[in-house]
Amino acid sequence: MNLIFLGPPGAGKGTMAVRLSNELNIPHISTGDIIRAAIRNETALGKQVEQIVEAGKLVSDDLTIALVKERLENDDTVNGFILDGFPRTLVQADALAKLCSIDCAVNFELKETEVVKRLSGRRVHKASGRTYHVLFSPPKAVDKDDLTGEELWQRPDDQEDSILTRLAVYHDQTAPLESYYRNLGLLVDLDSSPAPDQVYQDLKKSLSI
Ligand code: AP5
Ligand code: MG
């Protein structure tokens, strides 16, 4: 199954993609995770985009399309994939359509007030990307990763200024993709305001899994 997870920052795309990827045994491809790894590893790409990402703006279409094209060529995508955070512009959506077919685009819906709560309380284990929330999904020990005991991290783009920029960018550049995929008959709306277990059940139901 070739899936796209659409939706505002903090809606829970990554959290649900990890669960579904494990259950369906298909890769979770997050352009945000790929870009953050490049920044962490101080690659040429990472250095080029670090400030853009921290400010909550979008990396160029050319760069992100090239990243995804290369990733989709990997053999592990033969039985499907979950694209999380790509496409994010109409140019990216058109490029993706030339690379592969899509079975469904899930539109994670969440009010802005909830987005801000989720992002400001998010904590991440930098090396693995494991994600927690100080209130909604806390680690066993405060600010420590459950598996390694290492210190958790707050993404620089989870500061208030960047959150507001990301929301504005989402409305300007990514929200138009809802009608793009709706017009193709591929969009499924998902209320992502309930607790994670409920959202996961609703997600599977909407995909008839
Ligand atoms: P990216 O990493 O894709 O960030 P995003 O789209 O802003 O989305 P987030 O990862 O912030 O949120 P999420 O929906 O995954 O939520 P999560 O599951 O973590 O992109 C980052 C940056 O990279 C971009 O700003 C841009 O610069 C660049 N970039 C990436 N892709 C690009 C592209 N295609 N083009 C150009 N630039 C690109 O959940 C959030 C929190 O809520 C967590 O703490 C979680 O524990 C909690 N939570 C999750 N579900 C629930 C629930 N149901 N109830 C309560 N809490 C919950
Ligand atoms: Mg994410």
CSV table of C-alpha atoms and ligand atoms in Angstrom, one decimal:
chain,number,residue,atom,x,y,z
A,1,MET,CA,0.0,0.0,0.0
A,2,ASN,CA,1.5,3.4,-1.1
A,3,LEU,CA,0.3,6.0,1.5
A,4,ILE,CA,0.8,9.7,2.0
A,5,PHE,CA,0.3,11.2,5.5
A,6,LEU,CA,-0.8,14.9,5.1
A,7,GLY,CA,-1.7,17.3,7.9
A,8,PRO,CA,-0.4,20.2,9.9
A,9,PRO,CA,2.7,20.1,12.1
A,10,GLY,CA,2.1,18.1,15.3
A,11,ALA,CA,-1.0,16.4,14.1
A,12,GLY,CA,0.5,13.0,14.8
A,13,LYS,CA,1.6,11.9,11.4
A,14,GLY,CA,5.0,10.6,12.6
A,15,THR,CA,3.5,8.8,15.6
A,16,MET,CA,1.0,7.0,13.6
A,17,ALA,CA,3.4,6.3,10.7
A,18,VAL,CA,5.8,4.5,13.1
A,19,ARG,CA,3.0,2.2,14.4
A,20,LEU,CA,1.5,1.4,10.9
A,21,SER,CA,5.0,0.9,9.4
A,22,ASN,CA,5.7,-1.8,12.1
A,23,GLU,CA,2.3,-3.5,11.6
A,24,LEU,CA,2.4,-3.5,7.8
A,25,ASN,CA,6.1,-4.0,7.5
A,26,ILE,CA,6.5,-1.2,5.0
A,27,PRO,CA,9.0,1.7,5.4
A,28,HIS,CA,8.1,5.0,7.1
A,29,ILE,CA,9.7,7.7,4.9
A,30,SER,CA,9.7,11.0,6.7
A,31,THR,CA,11.4,13.8,4.8
A,32,GLY,CA,11.7,15.7,8.1
A,33,ASP,CA,13.6,12.8,9.7
A,34,ILE,CA,15.9,12.5,6.6
A,35,ILE,CA,16.6,16.2,6.7
A,36,ARG,CA,17.2,16.2,10.5
A,37,ALA,CA,19.7,13.3,10.1
A,38,ALA,CA,21.6,15.3,7.5
A,39,ILE,CA,21.8,18.3,9.9
A,40,ARG,CA,22.9,16.1,12.8
A,41,ASN,CA,25.6,14.5,10.6
A,42,GLU,CA,26.7,17.9,9.3
A,43,THR,CA,26.5,16.8,5.6
A,44,ALA,CA,26.6,19.4,2.9
A,45,LEU,CA,22.8,19.2,2.6
A,46,GLY,CA,22.4,19.5,6.3
A,47,LYS,CA,24.5,22.7,6.5
A,48,GLN,CA,22.6,24.1,3.5
A,49,VAL,CA,19.2,23.7,5.1
A,50,GLU,CA,19.7,23.9,8.9
A,51,GLN,CA,18.6,27.5,9.2
A,52,ILE,CA,15.6,27.1,7.0
A,53,VAL,CA,14.4,24.1,9.0
A,54,GLU,CA,15.0,25.8,12.4
A,55,ALA,CA,13.0,28.8,11.2
A,56,GLY,CA,10.1,26.5,10.2
A,57,LYS,CA,10.3,27.3,6.5
A,58,LEU,CA,10.3,24.8,3.6
A,59,VAL,CA,13.4,23.3,2.1
A,60,SER,CA,13.4,23.8,-1.7
A,61,ASP,CA,11.3,21.5,-3.9
A,62,ASP,CA,14.3,20.5,-6.0
A,63,LEU,CA,16.2,19.2,-2.9
A,64,THR,CA,13.2,17.4,-1.3
A,65,ILE,CA,12.1,15.8,-4.6
A,66,ALA,CA,15.6,14.5,-5.2
A,67,LEU,CA,15.7,13.0,-1.6
A,68,VAL,CA,12.4,11.2,-2.1
A,69,LYS,CA,13.2,10.0,-5.6
A,70,GLU,CA,16.4,8.4,-4.3
A,71,ARG,CA,14.6,6.9,-1.2
A,72,LEU,CA,11.8,5.4,-3.3
A,73,GLU,CA,14.3,3.6,-5.5
A,74,ASN,CA,15.3,1.5,-2.4
A,75,ASP,CA,14.1,-2.2,-2.7
A,76,ASP,CA,12.3,-2.0,0.7
A,77,THR,CA,9.5,0.0,-1.0
A,78,VAL,CA,8.3,-2.8,-3.2
A,79,ASN,CA,5.3,-3.7,-1.0
A,80,GLY,CA,4.5,-0.1,-0.2
A,81,PHE,CA,5.5,2.9,1.9
A,82,ILE,CA,4.3,5.6,4.1
A,83,LEU,CA,5.4,9.1,3.0
A,84,ASP,CA,5.2,11.4,6.0
A,85,GLY,CA,5.7,15.1,5.3
A,86,PHE,CA,6.0,14.8,1.6
A,87,PRO,CA,4.6,16.1,-0.7
A,88,ARG,CA,4.2,19.5,0.9
A,89,THR,CA,3.7,21.7,-2.2
A,90,LEU,CA,1.8,21.2,-5.5
A,91,VAL,CA,5.2,21.0,-7.3
A,92,GLN,CA,6.2,18.1,-5.0
A,93,ALA,CA,2.8,16.4,-5.6
A,94,ASP,CA,3.2,16.6,-9.4
A,95,ALA,CA,6.7,15.3,-9.1
A,96,LEU,CA,5.6,12.4,-7.0
A,97,ALA,CA,2.8,11.5,-9.4
A,98,LYS,CA,5.5,10.9,-12.0
A,99,LEU,CA,7.5,8.6,-9.7
A,100,CYS,CA,4.8,6.2,-8.5
A,101,SER,CA,1.1,5.6,-7.9
A,102,ILE,CA,-0.6,6.5,-4.6
A,103,ASP,CA,-3.4,4.4,-3.0
A,104,CYS,CA,-4.5,6.9,-0.3
A,105,ALA,CA,-3.6,10.3,1.2
A,106,VAL,CA,-4.7,10.4,4.8
A,107,ASN,CA,-5.5,13.9,6.0
A,108,PHE,CA,-4.7,14.3,9.7
A,109,GLU,CA,-7.0,17.0,11.1
A,110,LEU,CA,-6.2,18.9,14.3
A,111,LYS,CA,-7.1,22.4,15.6
A,112,GLU,CA,-4.3,24.9,15.9
A,113,THR,CA,-4.6,25.2,19.6
A,114,GLU,CA,-4.0,21.5,19.9
A,115,VAL,CA,-1.1,21.7,17.4
A,116,VAL,CA,0.6,24.2,19.7
A,117,LYS,CA,0.1,22.0,22.8
A,118,ARG,CA,1.4,18.9,21.0
A,119,LEU,CA,4.5,20.6,19.6
A,120,SER,CA,5.5,22.5,22.7
A,121,GLY,CA,5.4,19.3,24.8
A,122,ARG,CA,7.1,17.1,22.3
A,123,ARG,CA,10.4,15.5,23.3
A,124,VAL,CA,12.6,13.4,20.9
A,125,HIS,CA,15.4,10.9,21.3
A,126,LYS,CA,17.7,12.4,18.8
A,127,ALA,CA,19.5,9.3,17.6
A,128,SER,CA,16.4,7.1,17.0
A,129,GLY,CA,13.7,9.7,16.5
A,130,ARG,CA,11.6,8.1,19.2
A,131,THR,CA,9.0,10.7,20.1
A,132,TYR,CA,7.3,11.5,23.5
A,133,HIS,CA,5.1,14.1,24.9
A,134,VAL,CA,5.6,15.5,28.4
A,135,LEU,CA,1.8,15.2,29.2
A,136,PHE,CA,0.2,12.9,26.5
A,137,SER,CA,3.0,10.3,26.1
A,138,PRO,CA,5.6,10.8,28.8
A,139,PRO,CA,8.8,8.8,29.1
A,140,LYS,CA,9.2,6.5,32.1
A,141,ALA,CA,11.9,8.8,33.6
A,142,VAL,CA,11.6,12.6,33.1
A,143,ASP,CA,13.5,13.7,29.9
A,144,LYS,CA,15.1,10.3,29.4
A,145,ASP,CA,14.6,7.9,26.5
A,146,ASP,CA,12.9,4.7,27.6
A,147,LEU,CA,15.3,2.3,25.8
A,148,THR,CA,18.7,4.0,26.1
A,149,GLY,CA,18.2,6.3,29.1
A,150,GLU,CA,19.8,9.0,27.0
A,151,GLU,CA,18.6,12.7,27.4
A,152,LEU,CA,15.7,13.7,25.3
A,153,TRP,CA,15.8,16.7,23.0
A,154,GLN,CA,13.4,19.5,21.9
A,155,ARG,CA,13.4,20.2,18.2
A,156,PRO,CA,14.5,23.8,17.6
A,157,ASP,CA,11.5,24.2,15.3
A,158,ASP,CA,9.2,23.4,18.2
A,159,GLN,CA,9.9,26.9,19.7
A,160,GLU,CA,6.9,29.2,19.5
A,161,ASP,CA,8.1,31.4,16.7
A,162,SER,CA,8.9,28.5,14.4
A,163,ILE,CA,5.6,26.8,15.3
A,164,LEU,CA,3.7,29.9,14.1
A,165,THR,CA,5.8,30.0,10.9
A,166,ARG,CA,5.2,26.3,10.2
A,167,LEU,CA,1.5,26.7,10.6
A,168,ALA,CA,1.4,29.7,8.2
A,169,VAL,CA,3.5,27.8,5.7
A,170,TYR,CA,1.2,24.8,6.1
A,171,HIS,CA,-1.9,26.9,5.3
A,172,ASP,CA,-0.2,28.7,2.3
A,173,GLN,CA,1.6,25.8,0.6
A,174,THR,CA,0.5,22.4,1.9
A,175,ALA,CA,-3.3,22.8,2.6
A,176,PRO,CA,-4.0,23.1,-1.2
A,177,LEU,CA,-2.9,19.4,-1.4
A,178,GLU,CA,-6.1,18.4,0.4
A,179,SER,CA,-8.2,19.4,-2.6
A,180,TYR,CA,-5.5,18.1,-5.0
A,181,TYR,CA,-5.9,14.6,-3.5
A,182,ARG,CA,-9.7,14.9,-2.9
A,183,ASN,CA,-10.2,15.7,-6.6
A,184,LEU,CA,-8.2,12.5,-7.4
A,185,GLY,CA,-10.6,10.5,-5.1
A,186,LEU,CA,-7.6,9.6,-2.9
A,187,LEU,CA,-8.1,11.8,0.3
A,188,VAL,CA,-9.4,10.3,3.5
A,189,ASP,CA,-10.0,12.7,6.4
A,190,LEU,CA,-8.9,11.5,9.9
A,191,ASP,CA,-9.8,13.3,13.1
A,192,SER,CA,-6.5,13.2,15.0
A,193,SER,CA,-7.8,14.8,18.2
A,194,PRO,CA,-8.5,11.6,20.2
A,195,ALA,CA,-5.9,9.7,22.2
A,196,PRO,CA,-3.3,7.9,20.1
A,197,ASP,CA,-4.8,4.4,20.4
A,198,GLN,CA,-8.1,5.7,19.2
A,199,VAL,CA,-6.5,7.6,16.3
A,200,TYR,CA,-4.7,4.4,15.3
A,201,GLN,CA,-7.8,2.3,15.3
A,202,ASP,CA,-9.6,5.0,13.2
A,203,LEU,CA,-6.7,5.1,10.8
A,204,LYS,CA,-6.8,1.4,10.2
A,205,LYS,CA,-10.5,1.5,9.8
A,206,SER,CA,-10.3,4.2,7.2
A,207,LEU,CA,-7.7,2.1,5.3
A,208,SER,CA,-9.8,-1.0,5.7
A,209,ILE,CA,-7.0,-2.8,7.4
B,1,AP5,P1,8.5,17.4,9.6
B,1,AP5,O1,9.5,16.7,10.5
B,1,AP5,O2,7.8,16.7,8.6
B,1,AP5,O3,7.6,18.3,10.6
B,1,AP5,P2,6.0,18.6,10.5
B,1,AP5,O4,5.3,18.3,9.3
B,1,AP5,O5,6.0,20.0,10.9
B,1,AP5,O6,5.4,17.6,11.4
B,1,AP5,P3,5.8,17.2,12.8
B,1,AP5,O7,6.9,16.1,12.7
B,1,AP5,O8,6.2,18.4,13.6
B,1,AP5,O9,4.5,16.6,13.4
B,1,AP5,P4,3.8,15.1,13.3
B,1,AP5,O10,2.5,15.3,12.6
B,1,AP5,O11,4.8,14.1,12.8
B,1,AP5,O12,3.5,14.9,14.8
B,1,AP5,P5,4.1,13.8,15.9
B,1,AP5,O13,3.6,12.5,15.5
B,1,AP5,O14,5.6,14.1,16.1
B,1,AP5,O15,9.3,18.6,8.9
B,1,AP5,C1,10.2,19.5,9.6
B,1,AP5,C2,10.9,20.5,8.6
B,1,AP5,O16,11.6,19.8,7.6
B,1,AP5,C3,9.9,21.3,7.8
B,1,AP5,O17,9.5,22.5,8.6
B,1,AP5,C4,10.8,21.7,6.6
B,1,AP5,O18,11.7,22.7,7.0
B,1,AP5,C5,11.5,20.4,6.3
B,1,AP5,N1,10.8,19.6,5.4
B,1,AP5,C6,10.3,18.3,5.7
B,1,AP5,N2,9.7,17.8,4.6
B,1,AP5,C7,9.7,18.8,3.7
B,1,AP5,C8,9.2,18.9,2.3
B,1,AP5,N3,8.5,17.8,1.8
B,1,AP5,N4,9.4,20.0,1.7
B,1,AP5,C9,10.1,21.0,2.2
B,1,AP5,N5,10.6,21.0,3.4
B,1,AP5,C10,10.4,19.9,4.2
B,1,AP5,O19,3.3,14.3,17.2
B,1,AP5,C11,3.5,15.5,17.8
B,1,AP5,C12,3.4,15.4,19.3
B,1,AP5,O20,2.1,15.0,19.7
B,1,AP5,C13,4.4,14.3,19.9
B,1,AP5,O21,4.8,14.8,21.1
B,1,AP5,C14,3.4,13.1,20.1
B,1,AP5,O22,3.8,12.3,21.2
B,1,AP5,C15,2.1,13.8,20.4
B,1,AP5,N6,0.9,13.1,19.9
B,1,AP5,C16,0.8,12.4,18.7
B,1,AP5,N7,-0.4,11.9,18.5
B,1,AP5,C17,-1.1,12.3,19.6
B,1,AP5,C18,-2.5,12.0,20.1
B,1,AP5,N8,-3.3,11.4,19.3
B,1,AP5,N9,-2.8,12.6,21.3
B,1,AP5,C19,-2.0,13.3,22.0
B,1,AP5,N10,-0.7,13.5,21.7
B,1,AP5,C20,-0.3,13.0,20.5
B,2,MG,MG,6.8,14.2,12.2
